[in-house]
XYZ file of C-alpha atoms in Angstrom:
698
model
C 19.638 -66.286 21.015
C 22.118 -64.655 23.453
C 19.434 -64.183 26.089
C 19.478 -67.904 26.707
C 23.119 -67.801 27.897
C 22.274 -65.856 31.024
C 24.854 -63.198 30.227
C 24.314 -59.550 29.513
C 25.211 -58.584 25.978
C 25.500 -55.286 24.134
C 26.588 -54.158 20.680
C 28.165 -50.738 19.973
C 29.291 -49.225 16.704
C 32.754 -47.814 15.981
C 31.823 -44.524 17.661
C 30.719 -46.501 20.736
C 27.083 -45.691 20.088
C 24.787 -48.314 21.500
C 23.186 -50.446 18.759
C 21.424 -52.998 20.948
C 21.448 -54.718 24.336
C 19.742 -57.913 25.360
C 17.292 -58.160 28.199
C 19.962 -59.222 30.714
C 22.010 -56.093 29.951
C 18.957 -53.863 30.152
C 18.047 -55.452 33.509
C 21.397 -54.326 35.002
C 20.605 -50.695 34.314
C 16.825 -50.692 34.479
C 16.410 -48.546 31.367
C 14.686 -49.603 28.111
C 16.463 -50.114 24.826
C 14.670 -47.100 23.351
C 16.181 -44.889 26.117
C 19.787 -45.779 25.289
C 19.816 -46.895 21.651
C 21.770 -44.598 19.332
C 23.494 -42.739 22.199
C 27.186 -43.037 23.008
C 28.387 -45.009 26.012
C 29.627 -41.771 27.588
C 26.200 -40.164 27.282
C 24.419 -43.155 28.811
C 27.037 -43.662 31.550
C 28.469 -40.236 32.401
C 32.093 -40.225 33.565
C 32.903 -43.607 31.991
C 34.955 -42.127 29.143
C 37.941 -41.377 31.383
C 37.624 -44.555 33.429
C 39.604 -47.768 33.024
C 36.550 -49.234 31.345
C 36.400 -46.462 28.744
C 40.141 -46.734 28.089
C 39.812 -50.458 27.410
C 36.867 -49.950 25.049
C 38.894 -47.495 22.980
C 41.950 -49.754 23.071
C 39.927 -52.746 21.836
C 38.578 -50.747 18.885
C 41.903 -49.132 17.990
C 43.975 -52.310 18.234
C 41.190 -54.739 17.214
C 41.931 -57.012 20.169
C 39.649 -58.420 22.871
C 39.862 -56.896 26.352
C 38.452 -57.773 29.774
C 38.033 -56.060 33.107
C 36.518 -56.742 36.503
C 35.010 -53.573 37.893
C 32.460 -52.306 40.323
C 29.209 -50.935 38.951
C 26.594 -49.041 40.879
C 23.203 -50.288 39.717
C 20.517 -47.592 39.995
C 17.982 -50.035 41.476
C 20.066 -52.857 42.950
C 23.125 -51.428 44.720
C 26.759 -51.952 43.734
C 27.830 -55.061 41.851
C 31.037 -56.537 40.581
C 30.942 -57.107 36.836
C 33.323 -59.006 34.642
C 33.499 -57.258 31.250
C 34.705 -58.971 28.064
C 34.739 -56.980 24.817
C 35.393 -58.292 21.304
C 35.831 -56.270 18.087
C 33.213 -57.157 15.449
C 32.455 -55.716 11.968
C 29.710 -53.545 13.417
C 31.966 -52.181 16.155
C 32.325 -53.725 19.613
C 30.448 -56.666 21.149
C 30.478 -56.603 24.967
C 29.545 -59.334 27.459
C 28.988 -58.641 31.192
C 28.813 -61.250 33.895
C 27.798 -60.523 37.475
C 30.721 -61.770 39.618
C 29.581 -60.161 42.821
C 29.248 -63.506 44.528
C 32.751 -64.512 43.557
C 34.132 -61.232 44.759
C 32.292 -61.589 48.007
C 33.682 -65.078 48.345
C 37.177 -63.824 47.772
C 36.674 -61.163 50.392
C 35.339 -63.694 52.824
C 38.308 -65.903 52.037
C 40.698 -63.172 52.940
C 38.818 -62.395 56.122
C 38.841 -65.990 57.268
C 42.456 -66.665 56.391
C 43.476 -67.202 59.981
C 40.588 -69.511 60.647
C 41.378 -71.655 57.605
C 44.527 -72.786 59.376
C 42.317 -74.637 61.777
C 40.208 -76.269 59.147
C 42.856 -77.984 57.100
C 40.676 -81.025 56.764
C 38.090 -79.293 54.610
C 37.605 -81.328 51.387
C 36.663 -78.610 48.914
C 39.349 -76.054 49.643
C 43.038 -76.777 49.486
C 45.338 -75.257 52.049
C 49.112 -75.322 51.778
C 51.866 -73.762 53.865
C 55.070 -72.939 52.020
C 58.281 -71.088 52.495
C 59.300 -68.203 50.328
C 61.788 -70.318 48.369
C 58.949 -72.450 46.982
C 58.878 -75.551 49.139
C 55.560 -76.929 50.472
C 55.749 -77.365 54.250
C 52.297 -78.712 54.972
C 48.978 -79.141 53.184
C 45.577 -80.614 53.723
C 44.241 -83.614 51.872
C 42.173 -81.473 49.541
C 45.305 -79.759 48.284
C 47.189 -83.040 47.816
C 44.219 -84.470 45.973
C 44.129 -81.467 43.639
C 47.789 -81.850 42.628
C 47.945 -85.651 42.740
C 50.795 -85.968 45.262
C 50.844 -88.165 48.337
C 51.533 -86.997 51.858
C 54.739 -89.042 51.870
C 56.006 -87.129 48.885
C 55.025 -83.914 50.658
C 56.968 -84.892 53.757
C 60.027 -85.798 51.659
C 60.068 -82.246 50.289
C 59.184 -83.342 46.745
C 56.266 -80.902 46.451
C 57.845 -77.696 45.206
C 56.410 -74.771 43.290
C 58.946 -75.027 40.512
C 57.524 -78.514 39.846
C 53.910 -77.457 40.181
C 53.956 -74.238 38.183
C 54.113 -74.443 34.376
C 56.872 -72.280 32.887
C 54.334 -69.912 31.337
C 52.850 -69.249 34.806
C 56.049 -68.725 36.840
C 55.631 -65.015 36.470
C 52.641 -65.407 38.754
C 54.769 -66.946 41.517
C 57.305 -64.165 41.173
C 54.555 -61.595 41.351
C 53.174 -63.266 44.487
C 56.538 -62.943 46.251
C 56.676 -59.301 45.218
C 53.187 -58.698 46.565
C 54.197 -60.335 49.831
C 56.995 -57.837 50.158
C 54.632 -54.975 49.484
C 51.536 -55.932 51.402
C 52.086 -59.321 52.964
C 49.405 -60.922 50.827
C 48.591 -61.812 47.215
C 45.450 -62.590 45.327
C 43.035 -63.942 44.955
C 44.179 -64.832 41.474
C 43.792 -67.666 39.019
C 46.664 -69.686 37.688
C 47.499 -73.133 36.365
C 49.148 -75.995 38.202
C 50.787 -79.123 36.895
C 49.062 -82.234 38.158
C 51.278 -85.138 39.165
C 50.348 -86.924 35.875
C 51.481 -83.954 33.745
C 48.043 -82.560 33.028
C 47.076 -79.032 33.994
C 44.470 -77.795 36.412
C 43.086 -74.352 37.060
C 43.107 -73.037 40.618
C 41.893 -69.927 42.364
C 44.534 -68.866 44.908
C 44.714 -66.441 47.769
C 48.037 -66.053 49.700
C 48.936 -64.514 53.045
C 52.241 -63.986 54.768
C 52.445 -65.385 58.310
C 54.343 -63.960 61.184
C 56.989 -66.680 61.038
C 58.069 -65.739 57.530
C 56.134 -68.533 55.852
C 52.983 -68.155 53.852
C 49.676 -69.908 53.540
C 47.772 -70.330 50.287
C 44.111 -71.143 50.040
C 43.305 -72.914 46.770
C 40.032 -73.796 45.065
C 40.020 -76.068 42.017
C 38.201 -74.151 39.262
C 39.198 -76.441 36.394
C 35.614 -77.394 35.539
C 34.507 -73.818 35.572
C 37.400 -72.788 33.348
C 36.675 -75.642 31.001
C 33.058 -74.597 30.878
C 34.059 -71.012 30.203
C 36.491 -72.114 27.503
C 33.846 -74.320 25.954
C 31.368 -71.482 26.131
C 33.855 -69.074 24.622
C 34.711 -71.543 21.879
C 31.038 -72.125 21.245
C 30.410 -68.426 21.095
C 33.312 -67.986 18.738
C 32.121 -70.802 16.507
C 28.615 -69.394 16.565
C 29.896 -65.945 15.808
C 32.116 -67.180 12.960
C 29.323 -69.263 11.503
C 26.773 -66.525 12.023
C 28.879 -63.954 10.233
C 30.414 -66.095 7.485
C 27.585 -68.328 6.283
C 25.915 -67.500 2.981
C 22.486 -68.271 4.374
C 20.723 -65.280 5.878
C 19.925 -65.527 9.602
C 17.676 -63.367 11.691
C 16.259 -63.535 15.202
C 12.929 -61.787 15.586
C 10.480 -61.218 18.384
C 6.908 -61.725 17.221
C 4.404 -59.082 18.313
C 0.629 -59.182 18.785
C -1.809 -56.397 18.017
C -4.458 -55.099 20.422
C -6.798 -57.903 19.373
C -4.197 -60.519 20.290
C -3.353 -61.459 16.697
C 0.197 -61.952 15.494
C 0.649 -58.767 13.466
C 4.299 -57.634 13.458
C 7.802 -58.618 14.533
C 10.900 -56.908 15.877
C 14.368 -57.646 14.518
C 16.675 -58.715 17.363
C 19.712 -59.941 15.471
C 20.789 -60.398 11.837
C 23.942 -61.625 10.152
C 25.739 -59.947 7.208
C 24.128 -62.362 4.733
C 20.731 -60.989 5.777
C 21.670 -57.616 4.350
C 22.844 -59.187 1.125
C 19.730 -61.307 0.612
C 17.222 -58.563 1.430
C 19.009 -55.272 0.566
C 17.133 -53.763 3.520
C 18.483 -51.047 5.807
C 20.064 -52.367 8.999
C 16.966 -53.733 10.762
C 18.022 -54.581 14.321
C 15.774 -52.878 16.831
C 13.134 -52.024 14.244
C 9.779 -53.508 13.396
C 8.969 -55.000 10.015
C 6.200 -52.461 9.486
C 8.687 -49.653 10.092
C 10.996 -51.005 7.401
C 8.564 -52.367 4.828
C 5.373 -50.421 5.387
C 2.929 -53.219 4.640
C 4.875 -56.471 4.586
C 3.391 -59.802 3.654
C 1.031 -60.592 6.595
C 1.941 -64.271 6.351
C 5.327 -63.528 7.948
C 3.870 -62.566 11.347
C 1.193 -65.283 11.123
C 3.760 -67.993 10.372
C 6.222 -66.804 13.014
C 3.414 -66.666 15.561
C 2.326 -70.194 14.723
C 5.904 -71.410 15.296
C 5.934 -69.595 18.663
C 2.616 -71.190 19.674
C 3.353 -74.749 18.525
C 7.131 -74.963 18.811
C 7.145 -76.822 15.491
C 9.675 -75.743 12.892
C 8.334 -74.657 9.497
C 9.979 -74.838 6.070
C 8.372 -72.858 3.241
C 8.886 -70.597 0.256
C 7.214 -67.203 0.531
C 7.183 -63.983 -1.480
C 7.725 -60.497 -0.098
C 6.029 -58.148 -2.602
C 7.547 -55.012 -1.056
C 11.056 -56.314 -1.746
C 9.968 -58.093 -4.961
C 11.749 -61.218 -3.778
C 10.983 -64.839 -2.948
C 12.665 -66.528 0.023
C 13.196 -70.146 1.011
C 12.812 -70.108 4.829
C 13.485 -72.435 7.729
C 11.785 -71.082 10.879
C 12.142 -72.463 14.430
C 11.423 -71.225 17.914
C 14.078 -69.990 20.342
C 13.409 -70.534 24.026
C 9.904 -70.877 25.420
C 6.656 -69.641 23.930
C 6.763 -66.786 26.449
C 9.932 -65.482 24.781
C 8.015 -65.031 21.518
C 11.228 -65.383 19.514
C 12.011 -67.325 16.383
C 15.129 -67.770 14.306
C 14.755 -67.531 10.550
C 17.297 -69.046 8.188
C 16.602 -68.218 4.562
C 17.951 -67.810 1.057
C 16.900 -65.504 -1.750
C 15.460 -67.807 -4.447
C 13.923 -65.061 -6.584
C 16.027 -65.752 -9.655
C 15.391 -69.477 -9.415
C 11.656 -68.945 -9.073
C 11.649 -66.507 -11.971
C 13.617 -68.987 -14.011
C 11.132 -71.729 -13.124
C 8.239 -69.434 -14.022
C 9.919 -68.484 -17.298
C 10.531 -72.156 -18.028
C 6.905 -73.008 -17.284
C 5.759 -70.135 -19.476
C 8.110 -71.236 -22.234
C 6.863 -74.808 -21.963
C 3.276 -73.567 -21.978
C 3.961 -71.485 -25.089
C 5.623 -74.482 -26.681
C 2.684 -76.749 -25.823
C 0.239 -74.101 -27.028
C 2.186 -73.803 -30.274
C 2.236 -77.559 -30.679
C -1.462 -77.756 -29.907
C -2.587 -74.911 -32.140
C -0.381 -75.127 -35.207
C -1.009 -77.484 -38.079
C 2.718 -77.761 -38.636
C 4.833 -80.724 -37.633
C 6.849 -79.698 -34.534
C 10.139 -81.402 -33.643
C 13.177 -81.095 -31.348
C 16.670 -82.368 -32.163
C 19.867 -82.815 -30.129
C 22.689 -80.287 -30.776
C 24.416 -82.656 -33.239
C 21.130 -83.895 -34.789
C 21.968 -87.511 -33.919
C 18.856 -87.818 -31.776
C 15.290 -86.760 -32.404
C 13.955 -85.879 -28.967
C 10.333 -85.255 -29.858
C 8.102 -84.964 -32.918
C 4.384 -84.301 -33.337
C 3.528 -85.676 -36.783
C -0.042 -84.312 -37.008
C -1.169 -87.569 -38.586
C 1.052 -86.824 -41.595
C 4.188 -88.602 -40.370
C 4.709 -90.856 -37.350
C 4.880 -89.200 -33.892
C 7.995 -89.553 -31.742
C 7.509 -89.185 -27.976
C 10.745 -90.877 -26.862
C 14.280 -89.983 -28.037
C 15.049 -91.716 -31.317
C 18.462 -92.125 -32.982
C 17.338 -93.920 -36.158
C 15.070 -91.065 -37.198
C 16.812 -90.535 -40.552
C 16.035 -94.085 -41.650
C 12.490 -93.892 -40.279
C 11.510 -90.585 -41.872
C 13.670 -89.817 -44.927
C 13.695 -91.907 -48.163
C 17.222 -93.266 -48.893
C 17.710 -91.212 -52.072
C 16.958 -87.970 -50.153
C 19.160 -88.698 -47.111
C 22.448 -87.307 -48.557
C 20.730 -83.988 -49.342
C 19.234 -83.751 -45.832
C 22.547 -84.707 -44.181
C 24.416 -82.053 -46.186
C 21.928 -79.364 -45.120
C 22.254 -80.473 -41.468
C 26.064 -80.294 -41.607
C 25.874 -76.799 -43.050
C 23.471 -75.668 -40.280
C 25.662 -77.164 -37.518
C 28.912 -75.678 -38.871
C 27.472 -72.203 -39.437
C 25.016 -72.396 -36.508
C 22.380 -70.908 -38.780
C 18.798 -72.113 -39.285
C 18.226 -75.369 -41.138
C 15.870 -74.756 -44.094
C 15.076 -77.409 -46.686
C 12.239 -78.927 -48.720
C 12.571 -82.693 -48.831
C 10.569 -85.866 -49.074
C 9.413 -87.932 -46.077
C 7.733 -91.242 -45.396
C 4.095 -90.594 -44.519
C 2.127 -92.552 -41.926
C 0.469 -94.652 -44.648
C 3.845 -95.596 -46.179
C 3.575 -93.253 -49.140
C 5.974 -90.392 -49.861
C 5.113 -86.777 -49.133
C 6.913 -83.438 -49.245
C 7.639 -81.070 -46.313
C 9.209 -77.645 -45.929
C 11.344 -78.041 -42.781
C 12.979 -75.200 -40.844
C 14.837 -75.512 -37.495
C 16.600 -72.897 -35.374
C 19.259 -73.433 -32.661
C 18.234 -72.865 -29.013
C 20.900 -71.856 -26.463
C 21.119 -71.833 -22.666
C 21.904 -68.825 -20.498
C 25.655 -69.394 -21.077
C 25.291 -69.366 -24.849
C 25.836 -73.120 -25.266
C 23.769 -74.868 -27.934
C 21.002 -76.784 -26.181
C 18.958 -78.210 -29.024
C 17.362 -77.459 -32.372
C 13.673 -76.550 -32.485
C 11.915 -76.935 -35.794
C 8.631 -76.960 -37.670
C 7.729 -78.648 -40.926
C 4.784 -77.881 -43.219
C 3.090 -80.344 -45.526
C 3.781 -79.071 -49.075
C 2.879 -82.302 -50.843
C -0.101 -80.779 -52.657
C 1.940 -77.823 -53.833
C 4.794 -79.996 -55.020
C 2.422 -82.298 -56.875
C 0.626 -79.278 -58.345
C 3.980 -77.932 -59.501
C 4.866 -81.298 -60.997
C 1.470 -81.457 -62.737
C 1.861 -77.872 -63.895
C 5.246 -78.693 -65.376
C 3.771 -81.745 -67.049
C 0.834 -79.710 -68.373
C 3.174 -77.041 -69.642
C 5.047 -79.677 -71.566
C 1.806 -81.176 -72.814
C 0.488 -77.750 -73.760
C 3.667 -77.010 -75.633
C 3.279 -80.295 -77.517
C -0.389 -79.671 -78.239
C 0.194 -76.131 -79.447
C 2.740 -77.485 -81.865
C 0.185 -80.061 -83.088
C -2.509 -77.398 -83.309
C -0.248 -75.170 -85.359
C 0.430 -78.147 -87.631
C -3.332 -78.643 -88.082
C -3.825 -74.907 -88.758
C -1.016 -75.098 -91.283
C -2.730 -78.072 -92.947
C -6.105 -76.260 -92.936
C -4.525 -73.197 -94.486
C -2.847 -75.204 -97.224
C -6.119 -77.032 -97.968
C -8.181 -73.848 -97.955
C -5.816 -71.827 -100.120
C -4.570 -74.578 -102.377
C -1.300 -74.527 -104.256
C -2.354 -72.599 -107.403
C -5.794 -71.317 -106.465
C -6.405 -67.624 -106.021
C -7.692 -66.463 -102.623
C -11.288 -65.242 -102.760
C -14.136 -64.500 -100.319
C -15.388 -68.065 -100.383
C -11.920 -69.403 -99.634
C -11.488 -66.986 -96.717
C -14.917 -68.003 -95.368
C -13.926 -71.664 -95.515
C -10.631 -70.903 -93.714
C -12.367 -68.892 -90.964
C -14.996 -71.588 -90.481
C -12.424 -74.340 -90.129
C -10.336 -72.301 -87.692
C -13.489 -71.528 -85.629
C -14.283 -75.251 -85.493
C -10.739 -75.910 -84.284
C -11.149 -73.159 -81.661
C -14.395 -74.751 -80.443
C -12.633 -78.094 -79.995
C -9.851 -76.361 -78.065
C -12.392 -74.711 -75.752
C -14.085 -78.059 -75.163
C -10.779 -79.759 -74.388
C -9.686 -76.918 -72.139
C -12.806 -77.393 -69.989
C -11.805 -81.039 -69.497
C -8.201 -80.012 -68.791
C -7.159 -81.739 -72.004
C -8.125 -85.147 -70.740
C -10.358 -85.804 -73.791
C -13.875 -85.026 -74.983
C -17.183 -86.772 -75.480
C -18.396 -87.462 -79.011
C -21.846 -86.057 -78.097
C -20.235 -82.736 -77.082
C -18.250 -82.594 -80.333
C -21.387 -83.196 -82.421
C -23.460 -80.669 -80.442
C -20.791 -77.992 -80.884
C -20.848 -78.651 -84.635
C -24.651 -78.612 -85.180
C -25.421 -75.799 -82.721
C -25.401 -73.056 -85.454
C -28.010 -75.048 -87.479
C -30.544 -75.647 -84.740
C -33.690 -73.581 -85.147
C -37.028 -73.276 -83.411
C -37.846 -76.784 -84.659
C -35.977 -78.925 -82.176
C -36.802 -82.118 -84.097
C -34.946 -81.065 -87.226
C -31.594 -82.404 -85.957
C -31.463 -85.628 -83.918
C -28.311 -86.673 -82.053
C -28.224 -90.019 -80.199
C -25.634 -92.562 -79.163
C -23.829 -94.129 -76.163
C -21.272 -92.272 -74.019
C -17.971 -92.328 -75.881
C -14.812 -90.410 -74.966
C -12.029 -89.748 -77.463
C -8.498 -88.416 -76.901
C -7.597 -84.753 -77.548
C -5.927 -85.574 -80.882
C -8.937 -87.530 -82.108
C -11.274 -84.766 -80.884
C -9.500 -82.158 -83.018
C -9.610 -84.361 -86.105
C -13.271 -85.289 -85.655
C -14.257 -81.664 -84.990
C -12.831 -80.604 -88.355
C -14.434 -83.584 -90.129
C -17.848 -82.897 -88.562
C -17.501 -79.227 -89.448
C -16.798 -79.972 -93.120
C -19.613 -82.474 -93.534
C -22.269 -80.608 -91.477
C -21.380 -77.367 -93.276
C -21.729 -79.240 -96.544
C -25.173 -80.504 -95.383
C -26.150 -76.934 -94.508
C -25.196 -75.636 -97.933
C -26.139 -78.467 -100.232
C -27.853 -81.217 -98.197
C -30.705 -81.804 -95.750
C -30.099 -78.673 -93.726
C -30.300 -76.530 -96.853
C -33.994 -77.398 -97.311
C -36.883 -76.138 -95.186
C -38.223 -79.609 -94.369
C -34.908 -81.428 -94.335
C -33.873 -83.425 -91.306
C -30.498 -84.624 -90.091
C -30.054 -87.679 -87.852
C -26.718 -88.432 -86.267
C -26.342 -91.669 -84.313
C -23.606 -94.030 -83.179
C -23.078 -97.321 -81.410
C -20.228 -99.488 -80.142
C -19.381 -102.999 -81.299
C -16.670 -105.491 -80.522
C -15.140 -106.659 -77.230
C -12.253 -105.130 -75.233
C -9.228 -104.471 -77.450
C -11.080 -105.567 -80.609
C -13.517 -102.692 -80.494
C -13.597 -100.610 -83.643
C -14.732 -97.087 -84.301
C -16.045 -95.462 -87.517
C -18.324 -92.683 -88.687
C -20.801 -92.753 -91.571
C -21.694 -89.348 -92.887
C -24.174 -88.568 -95.696
C -22.619 -85.694 -97.606
C -24.434 -83.952 -100.455
C -23.253 -84.972 -103.915
C -23.073 -82.072 -106.307
C -23.668 -84.296 -109.336
C -24.196 -87.947 -108.324
C -24.772 -89.074 -111.900
C -21.293 -88.002 -112.927
C -19.681 -89.202 -109.707
C -18.329 -85.768 -108.769
C -17.218 -85.239 -105.199
C -18.855 -82.688 -102.875
C -16.899 -80.025 -101.057
C -17.426 -81.812 -97.754
C -15.724 -84.937 -99.077
C -12.862 -82.882 -100.444
C -12.464 -81.156 -97.072
C -12.441 -84.403 -95.111
C -9.935 -86.408 -97.117
C -6.749 -84.519 -96.031
C -7.622 -84.519 -92.273
C -5.799 -86.918 -89.944
C -4.162 -86.707 -86.511
C -0.367 -86.621 -86.300
C 1.145 -90.047 -86.866
C -2.122 -91.673 -88.074
C -2.674 -93.289 -91.496
C -4.432 -91.120 -94.060
C -8.222 -91.406 -93.675
C -10.287 -92.922 -96.519
C -13.675 -91.909 -97.866
C -15.927 -94.752 -99.054
C -19.049 -94.286 -101.167
C -22.195 -96.289 -100.588
C -24.078 -97.485 -103.698
C -26.344 -94.773 -105.080
C -26.989 -91.540 -103.247
C -26.596 -93.147 -99.776
C -24.349 -91.988 -96.950
C -20.618 -91.573 -97.104
C -18.435 -93.300 -94.483
C -15.543 -91.457 -92.864
C -12.853 -93.940 -91.777
C -9.929 -92.116 -90.030
C -7.757 -95.198 -89.403
C -5.627 -94.417 -86.281
C -4.124 -95.949 -83.218
C -6.620 -97.998 -81.262
C -6.704 -95.570 -78.393
C -7.835 -92.838 -80.792
C -10.088 -94.064 -83.645
C -9.215 -97.329 -85.460
C -10.108 -98.476 -88.984
C -13.475 -100.219 -89.402
C -13.359 -103.955 -90.116
C -15.304 -105.419 -93.055
C -18.012 -106.890 -90.822
C -18.094 -104.357 -87.973
C -21.150 -102.107 -87.922
C -20.251 -98.427 -87.767
C -20.303 -96.615 -84.400
C -21.611 -93.305 -85.740
C -23.870 -92.854 -88.733
C -24.887 -89.526 -90.191
C -27.575 -89.813 -92.901
C -29.375 -87.266 -95.026
C -33.146 -87.387 -95.255
C -35.012 -85.633 -97.961
C -37.853 -83.398 -96.996
């Protein structure tokens, strides 16, 4: 950047070792930067350490104040020149500016040489000439001088133009010094000072004074106000630039882009960097070094992008990664000077943490979306205080929520469950521990289901609660299975009690009150208990929802079936009876079929047994009954068979006692277990029986 000012510039460290010089400075000496870089000023310019220049350099560093000096410098290739040196302390050491003032010095010399001739050219418009006495009064002046100070010739002639009026108080020392120089050498200057203009403003003038033979003096004056203003503006601009350059948080670098042998943009040289550059990159001090020297194999896009900016002159804004530094930078790149300068300025910030945070956020969101997409669970997000449901994927089980919703409690939770859910939420918020609860919800179809819901708090990088993230599983089937299991356990308990009551009744019947227990009695007891066990097995297969009459009959006659399949015939419509009725009928069938096997049709080789049933009546008026043909031990005397005796005491709990009716003669017996209608009801006088069991003689 400093090359564009036209001034020579150099930077030295605190040991006055040369760090860098711009092209203008290198042109003064004719040597390359590589020849002088890293060497002390005294080594590069022998003899300068004890000179006025060297003394000022040391003074500027020791006292941390700017210094300046006009001195002669013998250029190796271009003769002797006058240079104006200005040095400023900087954090790196000392920044030095040189300006070639040879022309000005030559002008001043020429001015002194032509002092006598200027008396004859008082009418010159660009140079003021004034004659004055040694007590400060202006005796004569040309129009240029009067124009500079704003006075008229009349005021001059009246003696109103005096140096005490023209010279500001802070510059009167210069007038006193001029008088002293007159006494010593008869001349003073050239020097620069300030004058008061007639309107009170100040102007800068370059003066050169000479004593005349008559004891007066002549002063040649050039108005240099514009130049001084330009210098002040330049100095202020440089100071602002320097302050900004060194204090801004954004990294700044000036680089010269380099081509390879094939003409491709391949590398770049660091010309200037600010302190923020070091902070953002953590690189060694790079000025004067190539990127490949510092980074080995840097991102090739740097040189390509910089070169494109050099070629086109168009600024570029981009984010780019430097793998060697493991950092990402946000850059603003623009050209400095012409394309021939091959220089660009790069303003940038380290955005690595932001980019990593964005990548982590994207990865987190991707994981979240993958979780939502792959899990069968309901996924939801809640605000920190649970007043707002931010998102919910219902999986077709409950209604989705894609926009924030504040009435979610009413929309998802049945009223009777809301206090329980609210209490669990309050506990989770107060303790900042996971929310975990099984509760009911409204399903999409309007019915009620059960979910196991668990939510955990999510926090930001500062530890503040951001939201609650939760998942809920459909446990409706399990809850209903548990409810059914509990119901079945209760039912089983009830049925076991009933079964034990039946066993107790069977035992009492089999043993009798006064009868001795013999083998036949034990056989009857075991047979009846086996029949009861068979009915239990049949009911267990139907999960105690009832049994078919055909299955009950088949279980009873199965031991009596032989190779002749036509010996026992079972036929009738599909008829289901309740578990209680099934137990009662099983015992009745067992008694009567056993009786037929011992004394009836099944006790004879050619005997046949037909069991059939039908249904009569409409709706609630339907009746059920069974006609069985038991064997009579002695029909002529009217004695009862064992089957009849075994059937009479059997009845389900809570039902009226069953009756046994005898048909005329040796015909079938009818078993009428009068019960509740949903079990087996008493047969009406005109209703045909549902089930008839008759005995056929061989």
